[in-house]
Amino acid sequence: MILKLISATDEWCITEEGFHPERNRVLESITSLGNGYMGLRGNFEERYSGDSLQGTYIAGVYYPDRTVVGWWKVGYPEYFAKVLNAVNFIGIDVKLAGKELNLHTWAPQYFQRILDMRNGELVRTFQVRDEAGRLFSIQAKRFVSKAQREIACISYSISLDEDPMGQGAEVTFRPYLDGDVRNEDANYGEDFWLRCEESSTESHQLVTMETKKSHFRVAAASSFRVFLGDRELAELERSLTVHPRFAAAEVETVLQAGETLTVEKTVAVTTNRDHRDAEVSRRALEMLQERASFRYSDLFQDHSEAWHQTWRDSDIVIEGDSAAQQGIRFNIFHLHQTYTGEDPRLNIGPKGFTGEKYGGSTYWDTEAYCLPFYLSTSDPQIPRNLLLYRYHHLEKAKENAEKLGLKGALYPMVTMTGEECHNEWEITFEEIHRNGAIAYAIFNYVRYTGDEQYLEDYGLEVLVEICRFWASRVTFQPRKGVYMILGVTGPNEYENNVNNNWYTNRIASWCLEYTLEVLDHLSAKNRDKYHDLIDRFQVTKGELEQWADIIDKMYYPVVEELGVFEQQDGFMDKELLPVEAIPQAELPLNQNWSWDRILRSCFIKQADVLQGLFFLGHLYDLETKKRNFDFYEPMTVHESSLSPCVYSIIAAEIGYREKAYELYLRTARLDLENYNNDTDDGLHITSMAGTWMAIVYGFAGLRLENGRLTLRPFLPDQWKSFSFALLFRGHRLKVTVTADEVAISQIGGSRCELAIHGQNYAVDADSEVRAAI
Amino acid sequence: MILKLISATDEWCITEEGFHPERNRVLESITSLGNGYMGLRGNFEERYSGDSLQGTYIAGVYYPDRTVVGWWKVGYPEYFAKVLNAVNFIGIDVKLAGKELNLHTWAPQYFQRILDMRNGELVRTFQVRDEAGRLFSIQAKRFVSKAQREIACISYSISLDEDPMGQGAEVTFRPYLDGDVRNEDANYGEDFWLRCEESSTESHQLVTMETKKSHFRVAAASSFRVFLGDRELAELERSLTVHPRFAAAEVETVLQAGETLTVEKTVAVTTNRDHRDAEVSRRALEMLQERASFRYSDLFQDHSEAWHQTWRDSDIVIEGDSAAQQGIRFNIFHLHQTYTGEDPRLNIGPKGFTGEKYGGSTYWDTEAYCLPFYLSTSDPQIPRNLLLYRYHHLEKAKENAEKLGLKGALYPMVTMTGEECHNEWEITFEEIHRNGAIAYAIFNYVRYTGDEQYLEDYGLEVLVEICRFWASRVTFQPRKGVYMILGVTGPNEYENNVNNNWYTNRIASWCLEYTLEVLDHLSAKNRDKYHDLIDRFQVTKGELEQWADIIDKMYYPVVEELGVFEQQDGFMDKELLPVEAIPQAELPLNQNWSWDRILRSCFIKQADVLQGLFFLGHLYDLETKKRNFDFYEPMTVHESSLSPCVYSIIAAEIGYREKAYELYLRTARLDLENYNNDTDDGLHITSMAGTWMAIVYGFAGLRLENGRLTLRPFLPDQWKSFSFALLFRGHRLKVTVTADEVAISQIGGSRCELAIHGQNYAVDADSEVRAAI
């Protein structure tokens, strides 16, 4: 393990000691910084000619890249929206005694990079010695401001530690903005950007560009100050460079032994998502100007305070297991870096701001895995914005269903703006269970927050259109008198084009059940409003009857003799083997087996039947969960990072504590340990929320029952205790679980009723309850 | 219908009257010429700036184009072999009175193109008038020699018909070779060729090029002579041009009213498939030199005689239906142009030499649809070479199976050299029934020719490896005690990844049955040889027992209550509708429905269960065929050009004569009428063999029963008679069917026993038998 835990304080840090060029791309992913508005990988400020994926990303700024398919099918989307690699604004060319600093060619004597998660700062410290024997210490620090989203700051210091010749060393800094960037994953090697303007003056550099086709305009402005020790070298002459998409200014001075030279670079990034085209550059410059008198440390102060507040509401503390502690903080840190919920036009890309892969678009991961995290750790406006994102895409989802010859709304598998971006028929057209997650998120949000008004204002409309989709997608089978759903891909994507995937049939029927419940509830509560909405959405009596009929006659495959739900029709015809039977060298299957072999095997990529038992856990008893877990778990390869958390939660629920912990470990440090050997492409952001769930829903057993928080906590044997913050309907709670006790305290607030292992309790304002477990 | 039948003689011709630029690409496909070694689309000799697909192709000269996929899967091939657009050798730049002739800008006064199928010649005649009122008649004729495969000839004549000014007209010819060509379907717009050499002298032009990666070297050499009337203008000065990939020579003269100027261009094309690299250019020049004294008419003589011989052995004559007559000749003509069977390294591309689509590679079409045509109309060496093609690819097929984690041999779906080229998992990995067709072709060849030696020398080894594949691909289902084949795509590609496709299970089992039969037969016939082969192929007793066990316990889905085979597990869960229920505007489905909708519908792309009942017709009674036909035919959309022929043959067999004729019509003139609206991309070569089968196997009811030809003929009501030539084990037969009689005559030969409607007959040498029908 290269990412050391040097001391207990390192539970707040990710520390790499020594430079490992072969792992540089992995470390770049791990040390990515972001603030929901923009972010960047942990690339070096100075030039680096070794293996690196340079990446700066701005939320919502995408490009409709021409799609690639082997064989075109009717209905495939024309484009795949991609998160764009944008202007590189961290760059600082450095020369030491006339020679360009580049860690690919200068072997560092000492090297350390630290991601400080408590403060959201990346600090890199290293030493290099030049041919004349001079020893330089370099420290590069940076943050992307959580206090002012358009701002990022860099502090880059060079000290001359040893100077055998006693002549000092010439040091050159050339901070720059470079817009000549490409996406590594551009389908046809296309350049996605057009030049707008650039300038370089004594006071600032500016590069403004616009994307082709999607016409996003992005301005990056930067300024910098140079200090010798604490004294500003305002008089240093700046030699300016500007050419298309590039702006820089160079300063040079001589550094004597014992001295430290620091350049502090401040960057402001604005886009036409927030400003009129003509204003974009000006606003970036103004923002810089407003901060002209601040130093790095001033801006850092506001930034780190914002992080402290976030940690207060969402930290998880694990005692007795530093690796687990570090792992969960890493996950929470990146989740908050990726999405802050301020902008309902945004969502959570599977790689956040840490890479290009998966196009940075939205998947059902958001509703299925991320929403619970934001529900419990953020202002309710934030999960609400996640829901509104889908509400705003309803028209596009209706168009999408129409394209497939169906009614109602089918939400896309992958999207940036509501349009489908995926292009594999078995996913794009058939992995329709995603629609269920959209409906489930509404249920989940309302259940947690109690915000029934959301249903009237937005949620019901989405639910109705989802029901219409299901009603047109089912096939009535007259010989058996049942409704079936043919030709689908369930959550377990290692089965394609199957009939009657249990999860899909169940979640489809549940969507209808929930919608009818919501309508009944509304009708009872406010008859006028009910009629108002029914009229607005043109819901007919016939439709309601049809939905009830589908609920009544939905077909569910089951294995009678085992008392388990059958993943799909024909699953039991497979050769049923445990994962243990697969030689280690053949794992992961998706990198070793041809697709047909995977498909006809019994092996399960990610929770499928168990996904249903997790979502709809309130409808199934423990014995049912246990039987299905016992049957499916041994066949599950967990080749989606989203899988183990669900299994872990159910294992916890049915009392398989060791199993729950073992499964938890598979995700907790997934990226820190690079288990899937793909962290170089970026982090698995959405699975990080699953890890959070594995603790809070799994070990602590959090559930909502009749509008009440309930906990069924236990402590994994490997830990001394764990505690987490929880926001619930205005209550700011802290839950601490030890081996034999759970303590729930409230900061401020009002009386909060809850249940622990089935017993009712109440926590009053600023007080605490304890219960034996 | 633009392709007129002007008179009865037109049953041998395809004639276009008037120039229709919007249909030019279609006519280019239709008027393609080829001789199995090379071929070209019906492009114009002179420049044409209108819509055109320029195409010259040389058999076996391919390029491994980088493949394109949406999402990569383990096992996908890295490349897609493509037939290559090669040097354009027909080109002749023409200037009339200083102005370049180009039918896109000169509106022809009269235009006719005729594909003369009896002689294999393309003749184009047109008139143009220039601004000075001069009227020119142009006649361009060409052929690709059937007598000497490397040779093609062009005769291009210009007459000055009217000359109001009486000054004559300057005419310039510039015959050229142009190697600056691209494939329209290159995946990344890549240029596939490298220059080798070019030259232009008084006596010849030469362009030699080599493909990148695959290193095929191709030389095209040309020479030309110019005649005024019959007098050679040997003295005309030639102005020579040569630049990379291009060689030309220009002559100029003045033509007076009433005079005709003709350029005769001879081309020789050689490749390093036949000669050493260093010899390729020289051989082309030598071939030209050998023909220096011949005129177009001399070379044409040998060529047309070769065609007359081919027609003698393979013509079908239909009386009373000129359109049908023209249609079937068109099909036979193109089949013979595409494949002559001289070179076992070659096979039959679905577009032959008429276009680039489908990469020009080999599909199971060859074994399933084309083999019977060549069996009955060609020297047995020719179908044998088709079989040897697969024999030579056996090692590659074994590698292919191994890639999928399976034993034995899996032949590729699409190939040029034995390596798989297709890249859709549901086809590449799952459409494994193709292996059955390879085995079936061996059975079919041996049954027809009686060449049992082929089995010992080549066939058995292929059969054994195919059996090993099936034995490793089946899944034993212990709960039901049966073998299943999970996760396949059957011939009906409108179902993907299904379990237990009846056809696949049946053909797999049949492969095992046939192989065991062959082994039993061999063991009885020649015990030593048997042991010899068993040892050579390392066939174990355990293997033979396993094969027998699979035959015994293979599972076949059936619909008991209807007495039909079920296309696959779960087919009966679909909504069963007839094609009539689909609105016309939604057909063809593959251009209107999204793929999921097609997949979950009952609609059938091409014969599937019925393909099995056709192949294995000798194992099923008429009632079974009838029940299955009645069930599946109404659901079949025939969106493969390979489908209607099989249905037509079965319809004929079960006495549905009107239906048989209706289905026959769907393919007979497919390209002439451009039914599928894609003839511009090239012709449907392999389906042409299906049309031939629909007459010979359908209307004439040809079968092989116990090594004996049997016929069950009937005459479609729309026809007066039909007759066809048939080669069978050295017997050169002619079968003529009228309303109430069938006549079978033999040219030369020896006594041939056969059966007509179940009655035995014998035809002696040079005699005839007749039977009432």
PDB file of N, CA and C in Angstrom, chain A residues 452-453 456-457 460 518-534:
ATOM      1  N   GLU A 452     -44.492  16.338   1.117  1.00  0.00           N
ATOM      2  CA  GLU A 452     -45.548  15.852   0.220  1.00  0.00           C
ATOM      3  C   GLU A 452     -45.898  16.861  -0.858  1.00  0.00           C
ATOM      4  N   GLN A 453     -45.594  18.103  -0.562  1.00  0.00           N
ATOM      5  CA  GLN A 453     -45.886  19.146  -1.545  1.00  0.00           C
ATOM      6  C   GLN A 453     -45.143  18.878  -2.857  1.00  0.00           C
ATOM      7  N   GLU A 456     -47.251  16.973  -5.289  1.00  0.00           N
ATOM      8  CA  GLU A 456     -48.260  17.749  -6.006  1.00  0.00           C
ATOM      9  C   GLU A 456     -47.635  18.636  -7.077  1.00  0.00           C
ATOM     10  N   ASP A 457     -46.504  19.244  -6.724  1.00  0.00           N
ATOM     11  CA  ASP A 457     -45.920  20.226  -7.628  1.00  0.00           C
ATOM     12  C   ASP A 457     -45.180  19.576  -8.792  1.00  0.00           C
ATOM     13  N   LEU A 460     -45.825  13.875  -8.937  1.00  0.00           N
ATOM     14  CA  LEU A 460     -46.924  13.081  -9.479  1.00  0.00           C
ATOM     15  C   LEU A 460     -46.894  13.032 -11.001  1.00  0.00           C
ATOM     16  N   VAL A 518     -50.400   7.289  -4.015  1.00  0.00           N
ATOM     17  CA  VAL A 518     -50.262   8.744  -3.949  1.00  0.00           C
ATOM     18  C   VAL A 518     -51.572   9.406  -4.363  1.00  0.00           C
ATOM     19  N   LEU A 519     -52.168   8.858  -5.415  1.00  0.00           N
ATOM     20  CA  LEU A 519     -53.439   9.421  -5.877  1.00  0.00           C
ATOM     21  C   LEU A 519     -54.535   9.248  -4.830  1.00  0.00           C
ATOM     22  N   ASP A 520     -54.598   8.074  -4.234  1.00  0.00           N
ATOM     23  CA  ASP A 520     -55.605   7.824  -3.183  1.00  0.00           C
ATOM     24  C   ASP A 520     -55.410   8.775  -2.019  1.00  0.00           C
ATOM     25  N   HIS A 521     -54.148   8.901  -1.618  1.00  0.00           N
ATOM     26  CA  HIS A 521     -53.818   9.761  -0.496  1.00  0.00           C
ATOM     27  C   HIS A 521     -54.216  11.203  -0.798  1.00  0.00           C
ATOM     28  N   LEU A 522     -53.923  11.628  -1.981  1.00  0.00           N
ATOM     29  CA  LEU A 522     -54.223  12.997  -2.379  1.00  0.00           C
ATOM     30  C   LEU A 522     -55.735  13.206  -2.449  1.00  0.00           C
ATOM     31  N   SER A 523     -56.387  12.207  -2.996  1.00  0.00           N
ATOM     32  CA  SER A 523     -57.834  12.308  -3.144  1.00  0.00           C
ATOM     33  C   SER A 523     -58.506  12.429  -1.777  1.00  0.00           C
ATOM     34  N   ALA A 524     -57.971  11.700  -0.807  1.00  0.00           N
ATOM     35  CA  ALA A 524     -58.526  11.755   0.544  1.00  0.00           C
ATOM     36  C   ALA A 524     -58.195  13.087   1.219  1.00  0.00           C
ATOM     37  N   LYS A 525     -57.028  13.595   0.909  1.00  0.00           N
ATOM     38  CA  LYS A 525     -56.528  14.778   1.608  1.00  0.00           C
ATOM     39  C   LYS A 525     -57.091  16.064   1.010  1.00  0.00           C
ATOM     40  N   ASN A 526     -57.182  16.107  -0.305  1.00  0.00           N
ATOM     41  CA  ASN A 526     -57.600  17.338  -0.966  1.00  0.00           C
ATOM     42  C   ASN A 526     -58.257  16.993  -2.288  1.00  0.00           C
ATOM     43  N   ARG A 527     -59.570  16.798  -2.201  1.00  0.00           N
ATOM     44  CA  ARG A 527     -60.344  16.318  -3.346  1.00  0.00           C
ATOM     45  C   ARG A 527     -60.198  17.248  -4.555  1.00  0.00           C
ATOM     46  N   ASP A 528     -60.203  18.542  -4.308  1.00  0.00           N
ATOM     47  CA  ASP A 528     -60.114  19.498  -5.420  1.00  0.00           C
ATOM     48  C   ASP A 528     -58.770  19.403  -6.117  1.00  0.00           C
ATOM     49  N   LYS A 529     -57.752  19.386  -5.273  1.00  0.00           N
ATOM     50  CA  LYS A 529     -56.394  19.297  -5.828  1.00  0.00           C
ATOM     51  C   LYS A 529     -56.258  18.026  -6.672  1.00  0.00           C
ATOM     52  N   TYR A 530     -56.824  16.948  -6.106  1.00  0.00           N
ATOM     53  CA  TYR A 530     -56.781  15.670  -6.800  1.00  0.00           C
ATOM     54  C   TYR A 530     -57.379  15.796  -8.200  1.00  0.00           C
ATOM     55  N   HIS A 531     -58.592  16.361  -8.276  1.00  0.00           N
ATOM     56  CA  HIS A 531     -59.253  16.481  -9.580  1.00  0.00           C
ATOM     57  C   HIS A 531     -58.500  17.411 -10.506  1.00  0.00           C
ATOM     58  N   ASP A 532     -57.976  18.431  -9.890  1.00  0.00           N
ATOM     59  CA  ASP A 532     -57.159  19.385 -10.616  1.00  0.00           C
ATOM     60  C   ASP A 532     -55.996  18.671 -11.327  1.00  0.00           C
ATOM     61  N   LEU A 533     -55.275  17.858 -10.576  1.00  0.00           N
ATOM     62  CA  LEU A 533     -54.094  17.182 -11.124  1.00  0.00           C
ATOM     63  C   LEU A 533     -54.485  16.101 -12.128  1.00  0.00           C
ATOM     64  N   ILE A 534     -55.530  15.331 -11.776  1.00  0.00           N
ATOM     65  CA  ILE A 534     -56.021  14.284 -12.676  1.00  0.00           C
ATOM     66  C   ILE A 534     -56.374  14.897 -14.036  1.00  0.00           C
TER      67      ILE A 534
END
